PDB file of C-alpha atoms and ligand atoms in Angstrom:
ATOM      1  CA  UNK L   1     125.426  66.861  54.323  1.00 58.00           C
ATOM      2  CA  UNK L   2     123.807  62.975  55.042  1.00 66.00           C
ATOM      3  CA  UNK L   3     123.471  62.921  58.855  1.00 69.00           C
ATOM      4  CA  UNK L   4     122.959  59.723  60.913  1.00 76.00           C
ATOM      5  CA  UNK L   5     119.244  58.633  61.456  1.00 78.00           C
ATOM      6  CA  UNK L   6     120.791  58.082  65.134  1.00 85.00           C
ATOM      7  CA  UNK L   7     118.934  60.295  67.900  1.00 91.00           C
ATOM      8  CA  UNK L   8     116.890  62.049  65.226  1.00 96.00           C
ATOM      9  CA  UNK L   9     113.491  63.755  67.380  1.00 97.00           C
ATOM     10  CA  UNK L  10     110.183  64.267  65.494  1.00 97.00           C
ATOM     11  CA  UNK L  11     108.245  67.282  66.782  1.00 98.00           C
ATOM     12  CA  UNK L  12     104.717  68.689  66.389  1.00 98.00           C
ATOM     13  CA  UNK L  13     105.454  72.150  65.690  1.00 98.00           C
ATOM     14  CA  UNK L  14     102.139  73.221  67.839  1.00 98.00           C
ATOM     15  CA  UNK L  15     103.316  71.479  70.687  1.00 98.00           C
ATOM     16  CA  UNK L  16     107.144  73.781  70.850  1.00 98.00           C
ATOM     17  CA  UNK L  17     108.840  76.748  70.805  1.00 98.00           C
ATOM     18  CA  UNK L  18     110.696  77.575  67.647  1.00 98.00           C
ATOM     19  CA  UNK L  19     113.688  79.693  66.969  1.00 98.00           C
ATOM     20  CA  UNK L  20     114.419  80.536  63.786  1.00 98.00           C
ATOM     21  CA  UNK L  21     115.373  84.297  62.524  1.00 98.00           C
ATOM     22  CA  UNK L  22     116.981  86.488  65.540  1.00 98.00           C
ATOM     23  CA  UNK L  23     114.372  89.309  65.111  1.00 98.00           C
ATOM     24  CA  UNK L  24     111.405  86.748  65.495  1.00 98.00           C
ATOM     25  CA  UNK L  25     110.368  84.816  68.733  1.00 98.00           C
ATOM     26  CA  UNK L  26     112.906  83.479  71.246  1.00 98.00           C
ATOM     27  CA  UNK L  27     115.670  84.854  68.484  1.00 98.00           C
ATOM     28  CA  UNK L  28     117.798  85.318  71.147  1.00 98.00           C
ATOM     29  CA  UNK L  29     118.396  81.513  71.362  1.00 98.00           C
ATOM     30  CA  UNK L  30     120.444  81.810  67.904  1.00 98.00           C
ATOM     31  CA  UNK L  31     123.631  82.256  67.373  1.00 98.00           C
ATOM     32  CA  UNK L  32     123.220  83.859  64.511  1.00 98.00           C
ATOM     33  CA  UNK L  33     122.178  86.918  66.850  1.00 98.00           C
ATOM     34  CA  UNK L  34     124.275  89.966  67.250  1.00 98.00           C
ATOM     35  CA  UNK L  35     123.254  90.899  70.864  1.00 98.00           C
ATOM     36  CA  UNK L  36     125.052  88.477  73.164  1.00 98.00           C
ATOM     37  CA  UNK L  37     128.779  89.403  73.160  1.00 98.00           C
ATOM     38  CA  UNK L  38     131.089  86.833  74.804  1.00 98.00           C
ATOM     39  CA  UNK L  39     134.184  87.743  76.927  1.00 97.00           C
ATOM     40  CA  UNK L  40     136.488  84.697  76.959  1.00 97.00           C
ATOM     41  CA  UNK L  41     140.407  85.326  78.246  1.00 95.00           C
ATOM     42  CA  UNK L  42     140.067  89.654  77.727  1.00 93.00           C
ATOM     43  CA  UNK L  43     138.950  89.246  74.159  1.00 97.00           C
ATOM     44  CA  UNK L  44     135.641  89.599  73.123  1.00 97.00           C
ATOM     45  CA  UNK L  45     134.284  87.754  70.564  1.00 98.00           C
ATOM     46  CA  UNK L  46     131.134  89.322  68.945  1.00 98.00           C
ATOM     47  CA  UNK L  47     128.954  86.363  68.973  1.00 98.00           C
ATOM     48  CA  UNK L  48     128.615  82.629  70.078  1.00 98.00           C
ATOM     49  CA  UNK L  49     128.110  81.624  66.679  1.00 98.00           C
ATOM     50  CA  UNK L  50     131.469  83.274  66.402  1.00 98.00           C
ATOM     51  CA  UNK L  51     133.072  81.728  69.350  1.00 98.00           C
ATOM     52  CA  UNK L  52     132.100  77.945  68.424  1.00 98.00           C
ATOM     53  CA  UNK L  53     133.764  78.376  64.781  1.00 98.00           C
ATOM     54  CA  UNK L  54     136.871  79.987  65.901  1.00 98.00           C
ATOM     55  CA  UNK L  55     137.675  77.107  68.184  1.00 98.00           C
ATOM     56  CA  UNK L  56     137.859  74.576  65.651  1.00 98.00           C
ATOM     57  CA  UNK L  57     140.818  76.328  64.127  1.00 98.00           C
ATOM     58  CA  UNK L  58     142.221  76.216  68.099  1.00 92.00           C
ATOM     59  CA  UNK L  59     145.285  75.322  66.711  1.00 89.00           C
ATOM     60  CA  UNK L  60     145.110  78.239  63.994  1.00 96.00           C
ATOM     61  CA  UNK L  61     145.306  82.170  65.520  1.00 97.00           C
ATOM     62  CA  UNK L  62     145.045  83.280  62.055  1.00 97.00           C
ATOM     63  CA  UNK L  63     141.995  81.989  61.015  1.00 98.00           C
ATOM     64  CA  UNK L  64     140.357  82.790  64.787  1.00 98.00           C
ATOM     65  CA  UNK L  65     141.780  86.281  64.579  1.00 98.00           C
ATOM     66  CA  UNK L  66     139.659  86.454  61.225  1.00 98.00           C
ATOM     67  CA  UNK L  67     136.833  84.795  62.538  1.00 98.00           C
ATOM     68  CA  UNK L  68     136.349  86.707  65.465  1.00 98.00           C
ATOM     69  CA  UNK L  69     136.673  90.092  63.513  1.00 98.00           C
ATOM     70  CA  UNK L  70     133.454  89.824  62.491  1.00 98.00           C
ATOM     71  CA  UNK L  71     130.792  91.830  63.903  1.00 98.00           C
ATOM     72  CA  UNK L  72     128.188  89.930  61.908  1.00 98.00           C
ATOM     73  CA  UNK L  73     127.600  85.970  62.762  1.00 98.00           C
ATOM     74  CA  UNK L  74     126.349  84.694  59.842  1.00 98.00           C
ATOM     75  CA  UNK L  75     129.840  86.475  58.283  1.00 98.00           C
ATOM     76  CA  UNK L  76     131.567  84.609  61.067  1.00 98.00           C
ATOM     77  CA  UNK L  77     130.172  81.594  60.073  1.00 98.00           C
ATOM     78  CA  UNK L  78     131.070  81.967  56.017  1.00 98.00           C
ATOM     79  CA  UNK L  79     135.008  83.174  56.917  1.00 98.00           C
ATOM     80  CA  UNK L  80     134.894  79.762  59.216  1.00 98.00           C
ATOM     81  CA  UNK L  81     133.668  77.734  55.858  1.00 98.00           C
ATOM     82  CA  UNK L  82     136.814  78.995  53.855  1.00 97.00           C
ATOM     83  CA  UNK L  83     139.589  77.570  56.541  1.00 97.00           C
ATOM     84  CA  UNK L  84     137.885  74.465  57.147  1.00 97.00           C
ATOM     85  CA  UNK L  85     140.582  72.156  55.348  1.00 96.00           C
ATOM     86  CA  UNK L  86     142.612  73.414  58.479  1.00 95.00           C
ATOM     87  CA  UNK L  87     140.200  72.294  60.970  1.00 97.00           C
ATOM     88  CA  UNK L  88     140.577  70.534  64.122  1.00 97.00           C
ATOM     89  CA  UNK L  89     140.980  66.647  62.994  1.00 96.00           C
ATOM     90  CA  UNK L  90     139.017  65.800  66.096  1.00 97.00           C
ATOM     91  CA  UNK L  91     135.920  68.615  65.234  1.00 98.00           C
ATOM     92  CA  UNK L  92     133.022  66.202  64.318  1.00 97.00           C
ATOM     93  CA  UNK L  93     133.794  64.555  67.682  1.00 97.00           C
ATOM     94  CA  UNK L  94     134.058  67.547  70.170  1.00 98.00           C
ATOM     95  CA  UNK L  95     131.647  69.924  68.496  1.00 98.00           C
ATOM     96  CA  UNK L  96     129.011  69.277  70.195  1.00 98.00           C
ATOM     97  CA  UNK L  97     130.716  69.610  73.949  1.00 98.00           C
ATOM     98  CA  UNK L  98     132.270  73.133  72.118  1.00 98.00           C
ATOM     99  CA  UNK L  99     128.822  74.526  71.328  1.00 98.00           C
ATOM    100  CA  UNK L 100     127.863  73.680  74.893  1.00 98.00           C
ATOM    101  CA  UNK L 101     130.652  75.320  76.729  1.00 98.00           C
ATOM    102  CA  UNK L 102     129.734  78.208  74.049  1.00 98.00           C
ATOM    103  CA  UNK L 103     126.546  78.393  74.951  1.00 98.00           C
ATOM    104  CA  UNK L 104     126.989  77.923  79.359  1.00 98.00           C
ATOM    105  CA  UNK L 105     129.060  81.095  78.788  1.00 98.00           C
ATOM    106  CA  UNK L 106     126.394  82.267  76.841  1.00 98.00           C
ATOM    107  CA  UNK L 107     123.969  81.925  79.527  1.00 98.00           C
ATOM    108  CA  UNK L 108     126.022  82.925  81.964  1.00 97.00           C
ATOM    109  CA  UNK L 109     127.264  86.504  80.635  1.00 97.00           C
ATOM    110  CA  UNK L 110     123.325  87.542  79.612  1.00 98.00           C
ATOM    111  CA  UNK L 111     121.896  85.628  82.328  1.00 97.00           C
ATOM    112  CA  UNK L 112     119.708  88.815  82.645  1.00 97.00           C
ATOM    113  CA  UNK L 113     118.561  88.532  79.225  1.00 98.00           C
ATOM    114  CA  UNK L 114     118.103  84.629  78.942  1.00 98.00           C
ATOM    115  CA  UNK L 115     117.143  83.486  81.362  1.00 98.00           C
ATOM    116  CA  UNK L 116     113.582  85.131  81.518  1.00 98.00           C
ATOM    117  CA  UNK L 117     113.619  83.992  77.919  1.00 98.00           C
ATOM    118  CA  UNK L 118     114.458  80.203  78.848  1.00 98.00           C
ATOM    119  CA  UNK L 119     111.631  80.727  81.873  1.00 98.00           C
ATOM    120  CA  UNK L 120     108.916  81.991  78.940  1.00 98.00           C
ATOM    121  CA  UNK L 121     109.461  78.537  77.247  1.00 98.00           C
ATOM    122  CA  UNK L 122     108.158  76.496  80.063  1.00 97.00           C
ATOM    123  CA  UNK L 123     108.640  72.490  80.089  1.00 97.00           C
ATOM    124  CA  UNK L 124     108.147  72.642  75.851  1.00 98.00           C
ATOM    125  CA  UNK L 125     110.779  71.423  73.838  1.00 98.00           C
ATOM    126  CA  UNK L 126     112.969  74.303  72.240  1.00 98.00           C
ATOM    127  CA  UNK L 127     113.659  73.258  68.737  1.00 98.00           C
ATOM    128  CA  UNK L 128     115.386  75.181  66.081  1.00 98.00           C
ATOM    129  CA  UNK L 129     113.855  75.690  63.295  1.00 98.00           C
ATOM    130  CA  UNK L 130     116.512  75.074  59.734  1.00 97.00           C
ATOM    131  CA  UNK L 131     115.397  74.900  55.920  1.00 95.00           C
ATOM    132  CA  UNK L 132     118.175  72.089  55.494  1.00 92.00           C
ATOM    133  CA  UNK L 133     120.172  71.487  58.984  1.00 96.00           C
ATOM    134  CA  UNK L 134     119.076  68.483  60.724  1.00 96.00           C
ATOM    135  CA  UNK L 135     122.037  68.003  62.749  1.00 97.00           C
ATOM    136  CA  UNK L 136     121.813  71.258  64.830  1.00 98.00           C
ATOM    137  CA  UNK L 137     118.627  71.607  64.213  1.00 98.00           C
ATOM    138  CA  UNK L 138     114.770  70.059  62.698  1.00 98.00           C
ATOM    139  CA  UNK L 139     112.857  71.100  59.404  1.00 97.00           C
ATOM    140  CA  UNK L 140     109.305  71.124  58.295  1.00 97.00           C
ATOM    141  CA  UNK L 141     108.401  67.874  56.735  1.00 97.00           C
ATOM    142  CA  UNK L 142     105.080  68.299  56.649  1.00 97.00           C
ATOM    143  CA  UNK L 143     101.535  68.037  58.349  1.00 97.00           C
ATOM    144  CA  UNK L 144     103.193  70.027  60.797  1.00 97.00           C
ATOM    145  CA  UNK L 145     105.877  68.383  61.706  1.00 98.00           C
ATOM    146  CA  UNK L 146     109.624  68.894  62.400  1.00 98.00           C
ATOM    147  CA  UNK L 147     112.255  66.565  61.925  1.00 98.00           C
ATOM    148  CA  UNK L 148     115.915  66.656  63.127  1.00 98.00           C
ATOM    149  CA  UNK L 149     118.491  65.989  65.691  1.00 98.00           C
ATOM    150  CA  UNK L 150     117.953  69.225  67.272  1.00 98.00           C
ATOM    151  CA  UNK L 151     121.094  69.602  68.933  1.00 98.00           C
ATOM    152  CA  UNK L 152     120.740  73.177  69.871  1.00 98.00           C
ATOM    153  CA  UNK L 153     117.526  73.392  70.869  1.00 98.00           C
ATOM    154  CA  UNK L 154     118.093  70.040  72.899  1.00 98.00           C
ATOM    155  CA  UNK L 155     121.270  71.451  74.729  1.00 98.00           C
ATOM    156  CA  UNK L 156     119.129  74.761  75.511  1.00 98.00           C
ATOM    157  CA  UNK L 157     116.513  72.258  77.154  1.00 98.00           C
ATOM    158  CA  UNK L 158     119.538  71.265  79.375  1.00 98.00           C
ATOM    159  CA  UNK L 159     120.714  74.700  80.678  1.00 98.00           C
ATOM    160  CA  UNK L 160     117.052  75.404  81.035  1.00 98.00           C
ATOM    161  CA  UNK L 161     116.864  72.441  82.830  1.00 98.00           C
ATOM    162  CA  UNK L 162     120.299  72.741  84.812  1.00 98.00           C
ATOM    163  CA  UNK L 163     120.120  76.054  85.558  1.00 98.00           C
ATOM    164  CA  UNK L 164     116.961  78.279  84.976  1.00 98.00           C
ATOM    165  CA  UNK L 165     114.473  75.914  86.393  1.00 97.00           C
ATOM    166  CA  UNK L 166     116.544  75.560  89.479  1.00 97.00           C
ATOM    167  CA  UNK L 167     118.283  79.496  89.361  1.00 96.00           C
ATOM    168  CA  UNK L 168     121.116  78.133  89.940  1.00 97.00           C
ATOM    169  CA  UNK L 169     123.109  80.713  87.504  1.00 97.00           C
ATOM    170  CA  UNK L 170     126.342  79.670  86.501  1.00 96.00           C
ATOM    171  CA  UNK L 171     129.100  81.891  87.917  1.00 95.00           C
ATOM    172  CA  UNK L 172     132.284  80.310  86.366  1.00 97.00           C
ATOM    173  CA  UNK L 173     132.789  78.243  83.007  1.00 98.00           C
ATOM    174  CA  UNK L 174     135.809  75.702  83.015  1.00 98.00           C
ATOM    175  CA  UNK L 175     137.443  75.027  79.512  1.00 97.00           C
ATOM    176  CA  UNK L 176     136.936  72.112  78.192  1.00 98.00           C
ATOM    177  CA  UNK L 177     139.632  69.308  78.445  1.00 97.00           C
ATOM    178  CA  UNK L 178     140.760  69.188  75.143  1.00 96.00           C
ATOM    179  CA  UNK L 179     144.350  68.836  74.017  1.00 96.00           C
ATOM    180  CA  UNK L 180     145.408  72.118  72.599  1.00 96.00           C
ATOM    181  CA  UNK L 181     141.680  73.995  73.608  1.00 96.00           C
ATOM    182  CA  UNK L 182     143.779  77.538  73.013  1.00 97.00           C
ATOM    183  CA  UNK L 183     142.396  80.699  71.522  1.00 98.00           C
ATOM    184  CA  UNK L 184     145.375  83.196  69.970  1.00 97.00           C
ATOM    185  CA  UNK L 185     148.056  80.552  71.246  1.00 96.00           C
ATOM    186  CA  UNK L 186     146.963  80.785  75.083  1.00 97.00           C
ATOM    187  CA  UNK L 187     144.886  78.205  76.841  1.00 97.00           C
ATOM    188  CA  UNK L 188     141.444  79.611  77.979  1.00 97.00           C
ATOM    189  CA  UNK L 189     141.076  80.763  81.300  1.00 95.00           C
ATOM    190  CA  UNK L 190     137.786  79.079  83.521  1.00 97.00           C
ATOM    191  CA  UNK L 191     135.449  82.252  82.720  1.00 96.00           C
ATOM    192  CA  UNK L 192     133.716  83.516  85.172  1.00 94.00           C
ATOM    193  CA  UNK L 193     130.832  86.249  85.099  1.00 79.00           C
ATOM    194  CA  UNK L 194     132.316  89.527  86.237  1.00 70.00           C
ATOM    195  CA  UNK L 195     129.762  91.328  85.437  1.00 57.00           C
ATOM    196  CA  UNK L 196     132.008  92.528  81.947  1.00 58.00           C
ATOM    197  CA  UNK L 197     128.125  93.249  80.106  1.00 55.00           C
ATOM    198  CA  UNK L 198     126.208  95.634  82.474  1.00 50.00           C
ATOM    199  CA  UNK L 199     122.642  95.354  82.010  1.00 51.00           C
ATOM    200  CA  UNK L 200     121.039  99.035  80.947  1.00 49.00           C
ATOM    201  CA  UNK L 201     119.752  99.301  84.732  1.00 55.00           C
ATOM    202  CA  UNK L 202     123.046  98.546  86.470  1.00 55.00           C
ATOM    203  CA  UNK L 203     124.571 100.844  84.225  1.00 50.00           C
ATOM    204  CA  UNK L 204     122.839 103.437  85.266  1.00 49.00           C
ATOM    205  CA  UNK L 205     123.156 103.012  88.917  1.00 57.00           C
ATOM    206  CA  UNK L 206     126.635 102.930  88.485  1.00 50.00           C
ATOM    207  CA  UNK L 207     126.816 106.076  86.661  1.00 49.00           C
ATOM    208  CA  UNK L 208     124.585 108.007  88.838  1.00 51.00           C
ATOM    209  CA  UNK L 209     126.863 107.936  91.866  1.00 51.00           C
ATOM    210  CA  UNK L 210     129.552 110.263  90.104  1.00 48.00           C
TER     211      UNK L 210
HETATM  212  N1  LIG W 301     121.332  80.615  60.006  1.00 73.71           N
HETATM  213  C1  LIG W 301     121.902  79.379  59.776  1.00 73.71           C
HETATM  214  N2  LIG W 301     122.136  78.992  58.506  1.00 73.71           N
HETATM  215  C2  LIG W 301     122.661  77.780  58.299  1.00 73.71           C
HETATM  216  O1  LIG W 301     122.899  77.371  57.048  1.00 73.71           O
HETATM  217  C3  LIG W 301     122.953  76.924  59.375  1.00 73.71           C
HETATM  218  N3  LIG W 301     123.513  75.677  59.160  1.00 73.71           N
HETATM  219  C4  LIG W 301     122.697  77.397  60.677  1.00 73.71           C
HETATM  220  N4  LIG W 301     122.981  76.632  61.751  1.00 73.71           N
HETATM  221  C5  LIG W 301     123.859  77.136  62.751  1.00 73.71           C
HETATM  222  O2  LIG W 301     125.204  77.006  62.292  1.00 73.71           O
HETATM  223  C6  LIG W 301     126.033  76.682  63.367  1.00 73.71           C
HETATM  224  C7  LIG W 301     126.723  75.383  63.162  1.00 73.71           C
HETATM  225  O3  LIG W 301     127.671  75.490  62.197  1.00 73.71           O
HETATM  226  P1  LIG W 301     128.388  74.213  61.589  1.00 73.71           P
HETATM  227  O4  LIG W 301     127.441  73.661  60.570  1.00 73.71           O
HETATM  228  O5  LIG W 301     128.646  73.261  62.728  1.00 73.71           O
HETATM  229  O6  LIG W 301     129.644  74.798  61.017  1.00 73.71           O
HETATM  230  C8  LIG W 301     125.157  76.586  64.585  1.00 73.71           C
HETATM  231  O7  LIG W 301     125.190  77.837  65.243  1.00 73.71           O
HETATM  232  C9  LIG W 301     123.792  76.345  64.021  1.00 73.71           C
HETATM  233  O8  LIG W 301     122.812  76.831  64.898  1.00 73.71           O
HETATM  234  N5  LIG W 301     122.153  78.624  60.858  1.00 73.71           N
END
């Protein structure tokens, strides 16, 4: 798909982290991983990537319900492709403030996890790395250079920003003000971290004292 030329970033690929495949480098900044489990109003949803596409059906349980089955992302994303003459009319415009809320609760339920991983990449820009999309993220275009809007690795420079740099961890997520912002026919609760995904070390703590 033709994207605007508007905000398009040019990168030397030297100078920044990539993220490309989840089992390379900084993988964890995907969606397309498997290991970051959301909890959003009692229902988990097996991945951000699955979160984001379910919501533009927000008017649609069924095709949420299917989307969110999926234990695999990448599945998630392919199920999403087949509904989308039912999508949101108003998706191109709140996309972008969707993937952030997806990704602040993200952050905030494997704050353990990401943070130290947002840390790593110092002040460098986070770009991620596509073959073909420029609107979420940059390709190679040569002599070492990447090309694209970048709009997940520039909204990870944000939280990084926000958040990491300043450990100020974010405790509760509002939802977004968007008319009919529902998953399964309820509006979502603000989501706050109750600690639903124990880190290995808490877990064992807790288990040692029975
Ligand atoms: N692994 C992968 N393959 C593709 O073909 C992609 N376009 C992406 N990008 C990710 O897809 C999500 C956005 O989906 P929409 O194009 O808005 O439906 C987002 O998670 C991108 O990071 N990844």
């Amino acid at each position: 798909m033709a994207i605007s030329k508007r905000n398009i970033r040019i990168y030397n690929r030297n100078e920044v982290i990539t993220f490309s495949k989840t089992n390379e480098a900084f993988g964890e900044l995907s969606n397309m991983s498997s290991s970051f489990p959301l909890f959003v109003n009692d229902i988990i949803v097996p991945s951000s990537e699955a979160l984001y596409q379910a919501m533009r059906y927000s008017l649609f349980p069924k095709a949420q319900n299917e989307i969110i089955r999926q234990a695999s992302p990448m599945t998630a994303k392919m199920i999403s492709k087949k509904y989308n003459p039912y999508s949101r009319q108003d998706w191109e415009l709140i996309k972008l403030k969707v993937m952030r809320w997806v990704m602040e609760i993200k952050l905030s339920q494997h704050w353990n996890k990401l943070a130290p991983i947002l840390e790593e990449t110092g002040n460098k820009a986070i770009v991620e790395l596509s073959y073909k999309d420029q609107f979420w993220g940059a390709k190679n275009i040569g002599n070492n250079q990447l090309e694209g809007k970048n709009a997940l690795g520039r909204l990870w420079m944000d939280l990084r920003e926000k958040h990491v740099l300043t450990n100020n961890k974010i405790e509760c997520v509002a939802p977004l003000a968007i008319a009919g912002f529902r998953l399964y026919d309820h509006d979502i609760d603000t989501i706050c971290d109750e600690d639903h995904f124990l880190n290995n070390e808490e877990e064992g703590q807790l288990f040692a004292v029975v």
